[in-house]
Each structure stands twice: as C-alpha cells, then as structure tokens.
Amino acid sequence: MKVKKYQASSMQEAMKKVRADLGKQAVILQSKTIYTGGFLGLFKKKAIEVVAGIDPNPRPEVKEKLRTTPVVEKKQSAVPAINNAEVLAKEVKELKKILEQYSRNNKITFEGIPEELKPPLLTLKEQEVSTDLIIELKQALLSKWQESKGHVDQQQSVIWAKEWLLNKIKPLQESPLQKKKYINIIGPTGVGKTTTLAKMAADSVLEKGKKVAFISTDTYRIAAINQLKTYADLLKVPMHVAYKAEDFPEAIKQLEDYDTVYIDTAGRNYRDERYVKELKNMISFEEEVESYLVMALTSKENDLKEIIEKFSLIPIEKFIFTKMDETKTHGTLLNLMCHCQKGVAFMTNGQNVPDDLMEVDAETIVDIMFGENV
C-alpha cells in the first residue's frame, strides 16, 4: 500500500491534494491538527495533517463483476464473502502496521526550544511519557517563558513543569480510597492480585484497626485459594470461597458485621470475553462494591490499554500498578491515567506483605515522573 503525508490549511484543501495526487481511490488513514511556523514555538498557525494511502493492486469493482459473471456471483455468493472477509482482515492488519510505523516516525523534536526549557521535557521523554503530553507541556512552558520575557533558568522550568503536571492529574486523585465496604480486586493473570489484596487487607487490619474478611472467587487455581488462606490465617480474619454465583450472596450475608470485605478474583486470559462476563455475573456490582484494576508496569502499554478495554464492562474506581521496582521507566502510568481519566490508588514495589504497598497522591506521581525518590 502506498502511503503519503499531506499538510493543508483545511480538511477540504487536504482532500483536494490527496485526490489530485493519489486519485479517487485514496483513503484517509489518519488526520490531526498541527501548528506550523511561528517564532521559538510561539505564534504558530493552525493546519491539518493527513496520512492517505492507496492500494497499488485494487480489486475490481463489484458492478464490473456483476456485469460479466452474474450467474456465478449469485450461485457462489458464500465463497466470495469468506474470501472478502479474509482480504479485509489482511488489509486491516497491514493498515495497523502502517499507522504504527507512522506513529514511530512522528517523534517529538525540541528544535527552536530555549535551552532552559528542555530539561523537564527530556526527563519526561526518558520516562516514556506520550508524545501528546510532552507537546502539551512544551506549549505550556513556552507560554510561561513568553510571560517571563525569557528570564528563566532550568530550575524554574522544572518547577513550572511539575505545577502543570500536578494540575493535570490532581482531579483524578482526589476521590477517597476504599470508601465502600466491598473491595473488588480484578485484573489479568500474573500481575500479583492476591498479594496486592493481602497488602491492602493487612494495612486495614494493622494500621487502621478495621474488621476485615476475604471472599475468593478464584476457583480455577487451588494455589491461589491456599495463598489467600495463608494470609487470612496470618491476619486472623475469616475467608469464604464462592465456587458458583449462588455462593457469593450467601458469603456476603455471613459477613454483614465486617467493616471491609476484600474480594479476590480469578486471573485468567483477559482476551477471553467469557472471563469478564463470568466475573460480572458472579459479583453484584452494587453501590457498596468498589473495583480496582491491577496491572503490571512491566507490561507493554498497548497491552495495558487492551486490558482496560476488556475490563470496561466492570465499573473501575481506580488503577493499581504492580512491579514498579522491576522497571526504570514509569511514563506508562501517567499515559494511562490521562488516556482513561482514571486515578491510581496504589503501587507495589516488592513482594513483602504489607510493607511494599504505596498509597499514592498526585504529588507522589509527579515526583516519580521526574525521577525523585519516593
């Protein structure tokens, strides 16, 4: 597939350029607003940038097929449908590769940026913060620089950057944690849900003096039940296992007198839609249930976005990120917060229960993004 990029002052003008260059069969693959010209990143003009493509070997039009072989098309209608589906799937896959390649090539540049403003931008880039967020910060810093008439040093630019980021994520962090009685921990396999749940429960018992209980719906792994049972014994709290949907309301009934009930769910392949549906059918997500989605910071960002999408059937209060100590970059955390408009409840940086559990606020996340010890 032939792919080219075009710039114009409006979408109509961009379409004219595309059709003149690639013809009527051209397809718009991506479009976005950009800013061009200006001085030192200021006074830029708004423009439209589009990525268009054309298949060098297009399939014959349907009307031509119907004219030349009408009988064959009618009798074998099922066969072309299958073939067309396969071709379409192949083209979609190819299109995704093209867009990913374009995204990689569309890297942020700091050309024309005053040297004093570069340190915070470079820091976030090293943390693998998304290009969109860095560009947004760049424009904010340039505005501050203009207001100060260029009288700024690197230390001040970092302060500005932290203030900007703090204001951006603070609304996502303001809602209180564990405000409901039933705390539901969900997520894919291998992210440390049971250990995280135990850390949260231990904090509730040892630090807050709450009356706590466990419910496990993870009947797929005996080891998971045994692990949670071990934690329950250590904390001297009751544990119930819901083997089927009917068991869950009964467990809830027996735990009416407890302050907080932690629910441990099965960690299965999140791509299996049945898993999330079974989970939704098992647990009644009423007003007293609060769900946290647990994800590992060591996972690929695109995979984490897919995980969030798959679990979107369930009302998610906030994210919990595990394995913070196993990666040097933490930009994914910020990217997902801004992309999904969800806050972060906890992070874990080890396996020790209950020590390696960190409740985070907006200030803590800002410090993490700028590489400061927390």
GROMACS .gro file of C-alpha atoms in nm:
model
  374
    1MET     CA    1   0.000   0.000   0.000
    2LYS     CA    2   0.135   0.343  -0.099
    3VAL     CA    3   0.117   0.593   0.189
    4LYS     CA    4   0.191   0.968   0.189
    5LYS     CA    5   0.151   1.261   0.426
    6TYR     CA    6  -0.011   1.595   0.334
    7GLN     CA    7  -0.049   1.934   0.505
    8ALA     CA    8  -0.312   2.198   0.432
    9SER     CA    9  -0.496   2.487   0.595
   10SER     CA   10  -0.826   2.292   0.600
   11MET     CA   11  -0.956   1.938   0.557
   12GLN     CA   12  -1.119   2.032   0.224
   13GLU     CA   13  -0.788   2.159   0.088
   14ALA     CA   14  -0.613   1.846   0.218
   15MET     CA   15  -0.867   1.623   0.040
   16LYS     CA   16  -0.809   1.811  -0.286
   17LYS     CA   17  -0.435   1.748  -0.257
   18VAL     CA   18  -0.488   1.380  -0.180
   19ARG     CA   19  -0.725   1.323  -0.472
   20ALA     CA   20  -0.502   1.517  -0.711
   21ASP     CA   21  -0.201   1.310  -0.612
   22LEU     CA   22  -0.345   0.962  -0.542
   23GLY     CA   23  -0.677   0.964  -0.725
   24LYS     CA   24  -1.035   0.891  -0.619
   25GLN     CA   25  -0.945   0.553  -0.467
   26ALA     CA   26  -0.727   0.716  -0.199
   27VAL     CA   27  -0.825   0.652   0.162
   28ILE     CA   28  -0.758   0.884   0.460
   29LEU     CA   29  -0.573   0.676   0.721
   30GLN     CA   30  -0.521   0.943   0.985
   31SER     CA   31  -0.578   1.316   1.037
   32LYS     CA   32  -0.478   1.558   1.308
   33THR     CA   33  -0.439   1.929   1.383
   34ILE     CA   34  -0.083   2.063   1.380
   35TYR     CA   35   0.082   2.403   1.421
   36THR     CA   36   0.340   2.538   1.179
   37GLY     CA   37   0.569   2.839   1.155
   38GLY     CA   38   0.597   3.084   1.438
   39PHE     CA   39   0.895   3.207   1.632
   40LEU     CA   40   1.057   2.991   1.903
   41GLY     CA   41   0.744   2.777   1.914
   42LEU     CA   42   0.509   3.075   1.953
   43PHE     CA   43   0.256   3.241   1.719
   44LYS     CA   44   0.210   2.921   1.521
   45LYS     CA   45  -0.052   2.875   1.250
   46LYS     CA   46  -0.311   2.600   1.273
   47ALA     CA   47  -0.308   2.342   0.994
   48ILE     CA   48  -0.441   1.996   0.909
   49GLU     CA   49  -0.210   1.699   0.854
   50VAL     CA   50  -0.348   1.384   0.692
   51VAL     CA   51  -0.197   1.048   0.609
   52ALA     CA   52  -0.351   0.891   0.297
   53GLY     CA   53  -0.291   0.562   0.121
   54ILE     CA   54  -0.384   0.373  -0.193
   55ASP     CA   55  -0.366   0.003  -0.278
   56PRO     CA   56  -0.144  -0.044  -0.587
   57ASN     CA   57  -0.344  -0.358  -0.677
   58PRO     CA   58  -0.708  -0.265  -0.615
   59ARG     CA   59  -0.977  -0.531  -0.651
   60PRO     CA   60  -1.219  -0.498  -0.944
   61GLU     CA   61  -1.534  -0.303  -0.867
   62VAL     CA   62  -1.842  -0.505  -0.773
   63LYS     CA   63  -2.052  -0.366  -1.058
   64GLU     CA   64  -1.800  -0.496  -1.312
   65LYS     CA   65  -1.819  -0.847  -1.164
   66LEU     CA   66  -2.197  -0.844  -1.175
   67ARG     CA   67  -2.196  -0.736  -1.538
   68THR     CA   68  -1.952  -1.001  -1.661
   69THR     CA   69  -2.045  -1.306  -1.449
   70PRO     CA   70  -2.384  -1.254  -1.289
   71VAL     CA   71  -2.476  -1.625  -1.259
   72VAL     CA   72  -2.150  -1.731  -1.093
   73GLU     CA   73  -2.169  -1.447  -0.840
   74LYS     CA   74  -2.522  -1.549  -0.741
   75LYS     CA   75  -2.456  -1.923  -0.705
   76GLN     CA   76  -2.127  -1.888  -0.518
   77SER     CA   77  -2.214  -1.586  -0.304
   78ALA     CA   78  -2.094  -1.757   0.015
   79VAL     CA   79  -1.742  -1.822  -0.117
   80PRO     CA   80  -1.657  -1.462  -0.214
   81ALA     CA   81  -1.793  -1.345   0.121
   82ILE     CA   82  -1.538  -1.561   0.303
   83ASN     CA   83  -1.258  -1.452   0.071
   84ASN     CA   84  -1.356  -1.086   0.109
   85ALA     CA   85  -1.351  -1.121   0.487
   86GLU     CA   86  -1.002  -1.270   0.475
   87VAL     CA   87  -0.881  -0.996   0.243
   88LEU     CA   88  -1.035  -0.729   0.465
   89ALA     CA   89  -0.871  -0.874   0.775
   90LYS     CA   90  -0.537  -0.879   0.597
   91GLU     CA   91  -0.576  -0.517   0.486
   92VAL     CA   92  -0.673  -0.404   0.837
   93LYS     CA   93  -0.361  -0.574   0.976
   94GLU     CA   94  -0.148  -0.405   0.711
   95LEU     CA   95  -0.310  -0.070   0.786
   96LYS     CA   96  -0.232  -0.106   1.158
   97LYS     CA   97   0.134  -0.169   1.078
   98ILE     CA   98   0.143   0.141   0.859
   99LEU     CA   99  -0.013   0.360   1.129
  100GLU     CA  100   0.223   0.220   1.395
  101GLN     CA  101   0.520   0.296   1.168
  102TYR     CA  102   0.388   0.647   1.108
  103SER     CA  103   0.344   0.699   1.481
  104ARG     CA  104   0.704   0.591   1.547
  105ASN     CA  105   0.832   0.828   1.282
  106ASN     CA  106   0.625   1.118   1.417
  107LYS     CA  107   0.869   1.183   1.702
  108ILE     CA  108   0.877   1.499   1.909
  109THR     CA  109   1.156   1.745   1.835
  110PHE     CA  110   1.290   2.026   2.051
  111GLU     CA  111   1.404   2.244   1.764
  112GLY     CA  112   1.359   2.612   1.849
  113ILE     CA  113   1.303   2.541   2.219
  114PRO     CA  114   1.506   2.759   2.459
  115GLU     CA  115   1.772   2.554   2.635
  116GLU     CA  116   1.630   2.648   2.974
  117LEU     CA  117   1.303   2.469   2.894
  118LYS     CA  118   1.449   2.142   2.768
  119PRO     CA  119   1.537   1.957   3.095
  120PRO     CA  120   1.180   1.872   3.208
  121LEU     CA  121   1.078   1.779   2.853
  122LEU     CA  122   1.377   1.547   2.816
  123THR     CA  123   1.310   1.394   3.157
  124LEU     CA  124   0.953   1.300   3.064
  125LYS     CA  125   1.069   1.173   2.727
  126GLU     CA  126   1.317   0.941   2.902
  127GLN     CA  127   1.030   0.822   3.124
  128GLU     CA  128   0.845   0.727   2.802
  129VAL     CA  129   0.566   0.974   2.859
  130SER     CA  130   0.348   1.003   2.547
  131THR     CA  131   0.436   1.248   2.272
  132ASP     CA  132   0.099   1.422   2.304
  133LEU     CA  133   0.156   1.501   2.672
  134ILE     CA  134   0.511   1.626   2.610
  135ILE     CA  135   0.390   1.853   2.328
  136GLU     CA  136   0.117   1.986   2.556
  137LEU     CA  137   0.374   2.059   2.827
  138LYS     CA  138   0.606   2.219   2.572
  139GLN     CA  139   0.336   2.469   2.472
  140ALA     CA  140   0.263   2.545   2.838
  141LEU     CA  141   0.631   2.607   2.912
  142LEU     CA  142   0.668   2.831   2.607
  143SER     CA  143   0.374   3.040   2.724
  144LYS     CA  144   0.535   3.075   3.068
  145TRP     CA  145   0.865   3.164   2.903
  146GLN     CA  146   0.696   3.435   2.698
  147GLU     CA  147   0.524   3.580   3.006
  148SER     CA  148   0.859   3.597   3.186
  149LYS     CA  149   1.020   3.754   2.875
  150GLY     CA  150   1.282   3.482   2.872
  151HIS     CA  151   1.406   3.549   3.225
  152VAL     CA  152   1.406   3.189   3.344
  153ASP     CA  153   1.658   2.921   3.440
  154GLN     CA  154   1.639   2.540   3.420
  155GLN     CA  155   1.532   2.507   3.782
  156GLN     CA  156   1.233   2.733   3.723
  157SER     CA  157   1.131   2.540   3.411
  158VAL     CA  158   1.122   2.218   3.615
  159ILE     CA  159   0.904   2.389   3.876
  160TRP     CA  160   0.667   2.503   3.602
  161ALA     CA  161   0.655   2.153   3.455
  162LYS     CA  162   0.573   1.998   3.792
  163GLU     CA  163   0.298   2.253   3.855
  164TRP     CA  164   0.149   2.183   3.512
  165LEU     CA  165   0.151   1.806   3.566
  166LEU     CA  166   0.015   1.835   3.918
  167ASN     CA  167  -0.282   2.044   3.799
  168LYS     CA  168  -0.346   1.793   3.522
  169ILE     CA  169  -0.369   1.479   3.736
  170LYS     CA  170  -0.484   1.614   4.074
  171PRO     CA  171  -0.857   1.590   3.989
  172LEU     CA  172  -0.806   1.219   3.909
  173GLN     CA  173  -0.652   1.154   4.252
  174GLU     CA  174  -0.891   1.343   4.476
  175SER     CA  175  -1.158   1.076   4.535
  176PRO     CA  176  -1.101   0.883   4.863
  177LEU     CA  177  -0.987   0.520   4.861
  178GLN     CA  178  -1.179   0.219   4.991
  179LYS     CA  179  -1.483   0.426   5.080
  180LYS     CA  180  -1.715   0.129   5.025
  181LYS     CA  181  -1.746  -0.194   5.219
  182TYR     CA  182  -1.667  -0.444   4.941
  183ILE     CA  183  -1.330  -0.401   4.770
  184ASN     CA  184  -1.307  -0.599   4.448
  185ILE     CA  185  -0.961  -0.670   4.301
  186ILE     CA  186  -0.961  -0.758   3.929
  187GLY     CA  187  -0.702  -0.795   3.655
  188PRO     CA  188  -0.523  -1.037   3.421
  189THR     CA  189  -0.317  -1.334   3.528
  190GLY     CA  190   0.031  -1.291   3.673
  191VAL     CA  191   0.008  -0.931   3.793
  192GLY     CA  192   0.000  -1.010   4.166
  193LYS     CA  193  -0.366  -0.952   4.252
  194THR     CA  194  -0.377  -1.185   4.554
  195THR     CA  195  -0.058  -1.043   4.705
  196THR     CA  196  -0.180  -0.688   4.648
  197LEU     CA  197  -0.513  -0.770   4.811
  198ALA     CA  198  -0.330  -0.915   5.112
  199LYS     CA  199  -0.121  -0.598   5.144
  200MET     CA  200  -0.434  -0.381   5.138
  201ALA     CA  201  -0.605  -0.602   5.394
  202ALA     CA  202  -0.301  -0.606   5.621
  203ASP     CA  203  -0.291  -0.226   5.618
  204SER     CA  204  -0.662  -0.215   5.707
  205VAL     CA  205  -0.612  -0.455   5.999
  206LEU     CA  206  -0.276  -0.347   6.136
  207GLU     CA  207  -0.277   0.028   6.067
  208LYS     CA  208  -0.646   0.120   6.066
  209GLY     CA  209  -0.782  -0.140   6.307
  210LYS     CA  210  -1.067  -0.246   6.079
  211LYS     CA  211  -1.261  -0.570   6.098
  212VAL     CA  212  -1.173  -0.743   5.770
  213ALA     CA  213  -1.276  -1.059   5.580
  214PHE     CA  214  -1.190  -1.229   5.249
  215ILE     CA  215  -1.401  -1.376   4.968
  216SER     CA  216  -1.227  -1.571   4.692
  217THR     CA  217  -1.392  -1.635   4.355
  218ASP     CA  218  -1.070  -1.780   4.211
  219THR     CA  219  -1.177  -2.144   4.189
  220TYR     CA  220  -0.956  -2.209   3.886
  221ARG     CA  221  -0.633  -2.229   4.083
  222ILE     CA  222  -0.607  -2.422   4.408
  223ALA     CA  223  -0.277  -2.246   4.478
  224ALA     CA  224  -0.450  -1.907   4.475
  225ILE     CA  225  -0.705  -2.020   4.734
  226ASN     CA  226  -0.429  -2.167   4.952
  227GLN     CA  227  -0.228  -1.846   4.922
  228LEU     CA  228  -0.520  -1.632   5.033
  229LYS     CA  229  -0.600  -1.879   5.312
  230THR     CA  230  -0.244  -1.838   5.439
  231TYR     CA  231  -0.285  -1.460   5.451
  232ALA     CA  232  -0.625  -1.498   5.621
  233ASP     CA  233  -0.470  -1.719   5.890
  234LEU     CA  234  -0.183  -1.475   5.946
  235LEU     CA  235  -0.421  -1.182   5.983
  236LYS     CA  236  -0.671  -1.395   6.178
  237VAL     CA  237  -0.960  -1.299   5.951
  238PRO     CA  238  -1.235  -1.521   5.801
  239MET     CA  239  -1.230  -1.635   5.439
  240HIS     CA  240  -1.513  -1.763   5.220
  241VAL     CA  241  -1.482  -1.930   4.879
  242ALA     CA  242  -1.756  -1.869   4.621
  243TYR     CA  243  -1.747  -2.170   4.390
  244LYS     CA  244  -2.053  -2.058   4.195
  245ALA     CA  245  -2.267  -1.747   4.154
  246GLU     CA  246  -2.513  -1.865   4.421
  247ASP     CA  247  -2.236  -1.881   4.683
  248PHE     CA  248  -2.149  -1.513   4.661
  249PRO     CA  249  -2.471  -1.365   4.810
  250GLU     CA  250  -2.451  -1.622   5.092
  251ALA     CA  251  -2.093  -1.517   5.173
  252ILE     CA  252  -2.200  -1.152   5.172
  253LYS     CA  253  -2.481  -1.233   5.413
  254GLN     CA  254  -2.246  -1.407   5.657
  255LEU     CA  255  -2.006  -1.110   5.656
  256GLU     CA  256  -2.260  -0.837   5.729
  257ASP     CA  257  -2.087  -0.734   6.053
  258TYR     CA  258  -1.744  -0.670   5.897
  259ASP     CA  259  -1.606  -0.326   5.808
  260THR     CA  260  -1.432  -0.423   5.485
  261VAL     CA  261  -1.458  -0.735   5.271
  262TYR     CA  262  -1.182  -0.795   5.013
  263ILE     CA  263  -1.280  -0.996   4.705
  264ASP     CA  264  -1.010  -1.190   4.521
  265THR     CA  265  -1.096  -1.283   4.160
  266ALA     CA  266  -0.951  -1.534   3.915
  267GLY     CA  267  -0.662  -1.422   3.699
  268ARG     CA  268  -0.735  -1.563   3.357
  269ASN     CA  269  -0.666  -1.459   2.999
  270TYR     CA  270  -0.830  -1.117   2.968
  271ARG     CA  271  -0.877  -1.172   2.593
  272ASP     CA  272  -1.134  -1.439   2.677
  273GLU     CA  273  -1.456  -1.235   2.694
  274ARG     CA  274  -1.624  -1.512   2.890
  275TYR     CA  275  -1.396  -1.442   3.184
  276VAL     CA  276  -1.509  -1.081   3.232
  277LYS     CA  277  -1.874  -1.179   3.175
  278GLU     CA  278  -1.849  -1.460   3.431
  279LEU     CA  279  -1.694  -1.216   3.675
  280LYS     CA  280  -1.977  -0.968   3.620
  281ASN     CA  281  -2.234  -1.242   3.672
  282MET     CA  282  -2.061  -1.369   3.986
  283ILE     CA  283  -2.035  -1.035   4.168
  284SER     CA  284  -2.323  -0.795   4.209
  285PHE     CA  285  -2.172  -0.455   4.138
  286GLU     CA  286  -2.400  -0.255   4.361
  287GLU     CA  287  -2.335   0.072   4.540
  288GLU     CA  288  -2.130  -0.098   4.813
  289VAL     CA  289  -1.880  -0.261   4.571
  290GLU     CA  290  -1.564  -0.075   4.469
  291SER     CA  291  -1.341  -0.229   4.197
  292TYR     CA  292  -0.970  -0.174   4.139
  293LEU     CA  293  -0.797  -0.292   3.821
  294VAL     CA  294  -0.449  -0.433   3.888
  295MET     CA  295  -0.187  -0.412   3.611
  296ALA     CA  296   0.190  -0.465   3.594
  297LEU     CA  297   0.406  -0.168   3.495
  298THR     CA  298   0.639  -0.411   3.319
  299SER     CA  299   0.372  -0.484   3.054
  300LYS     CA  300   0.355  -0.313   2.715
  301GLU     CA  301   0.141  -0.001   2.710
  302ASN     CA  302  -0.072  -0.122   2.418
  303ASP     CA  303  -0.142  -0.446   2.606
  304LEU     CA  304  -0.247  -0.250   2.913
  305LYS     CA  305  -0.485  -0.040   2.704
  306GLU     CA  306  -0.640  -0.361   2.573
  307ILE     CA  307  -0.672  -0.493   2.929
  308ILE     CA  308  -0.854  -0.175   3.034
  309GLU     CA  309  -1.085  -0.204   2.735
  310LYS     CA  310  -1.169  -0.569   2.809
  311PHE     CA  311  -1.248  -0.490   3.173
  312SER     CA  312  -1.457  -0.184   3.082
  313LEU     CA  313  -1.773  -0.393   3.139
  314ILE     CA  314  -1.698  -0.353   3.509
  315PRO     CA  315  -1.709  -0.008   3.679
  316ILE     CA  316  -1.344   0.056   3.771
  317GLU     CA  317  -1.276   0.300   4.055
  318LYS     CA  318  -0.900   0.337   4.009
  319PHE     CA  319  -0.590   0.154   3.889
  320ILE     CA  320  -0.334  -0.035   4.096
  321PHE     CA  321   0.011  -0.076   3.939
  322THR     CA  322   0.241  -0.358   4.047
  323LYS     CA  323   0.609  -0.438   3.980
  324MET     CA  324   0.713  -0.074   3.996
  325ASP     CA  325   1.055  -0.184   4.117
  326GLU     CA  326   1.108  -0.401   3.807
  327THR     CA  327   1.117  -0.117   3.552
  328LYS     CA  328   1.319   0.203   3.518
  329THR     CA  329   1.051   0.398   3.328
  330HIS     CA  330   0.709   0.484   3.466
  331GLY     CA  331   0.560   0.702   3.191
  332THR     CA  332   0.305   0.432   3.109
  333LEU     CA  333   0.137   0.505   3.442
  334LEU     CA  334   0.085   0.871   3.350
  335ASN     CA  335  -0.015   0.791   2.992
  336LEU     CA  336  -0.292   0.555   3.104
  337MET     CA  337  -0.418   0.796   3.369
  338CYS     CA  338  -0.461   1.073   3.112
  339HIS     CA  339  -0.587   0.842   2.837
  340CYS     CA  340  -0.855   0.682   3.057
  341GLN     CA  341  -0.912   0.970   3.301
  342LYS     CA  342  -0.863   0.731   3.594
  343GLY     CA  343  -0.660   0.782   3.908
  344VAL     CA  344  -0.408   0.547   4.071
  345ALA     CA  345  -0.490   0.404   4.413
  346PHE     CA  346  -0.174   0.207   4.498
  347MET     CA  347   0.160   0.095   4.361
  348THR     CA  348   0.361  -0.205   4.475
  349ASN     CA  349   0.740  -0.217   4.469
  350GLY     CA  350   0.813  -0.564   4.606
  351GLN     CA  351   0.664  -0.887   4.739
  352ASN     CA  352   0.675  -0.817   5.111
  353VAL     CA  353   0.336  -0.807   5.285
  354PRO     CA  354   0.233  -0.548   5.397
  355ASP     CA  355   0.540  -0.326   5.353
  356ASP     CA  356   0.573  -0.299   4.975
  357LEU     CA  357   0.243  -0.122   4.915
  358MET     CA  358   0.240   0.251   4.848
  359GLU     CA  359  -0.072   0.467   4.854
  360VAL     CA  360  -0.010   0.749   4.608
  361ASP     CA  361  -0.136   1.102   4.565
  362ALA     CA  362  -0.085   1.346   4.277
  363GLU     CA  363   0.234   1.489   4.430
  364THR     CA  364   0.387   1.142   4.457
  365ILE     CA  365   0.315   1.065   4.092
  366VAL     CA  366   0.474   1.394   3.984
  367ASP     CA  367   0.787   1.309   4.185
  368ILE     CA  368   0.800   0.964   4.024
  369MET     CA  369   0.776   1.113   3.675
  370PHE     CA  370   1.070   1.342   3.747
  371GLY     CA  371   1.283   1.061   3.889
  372GLU     CA  372   1.274   1.168   4.251
  373ASN     CA  373   1.289   0.911   4.530
  374VAL     CA  374   0.955   0.841   4.697
   0.00000   0.00000   0.00000
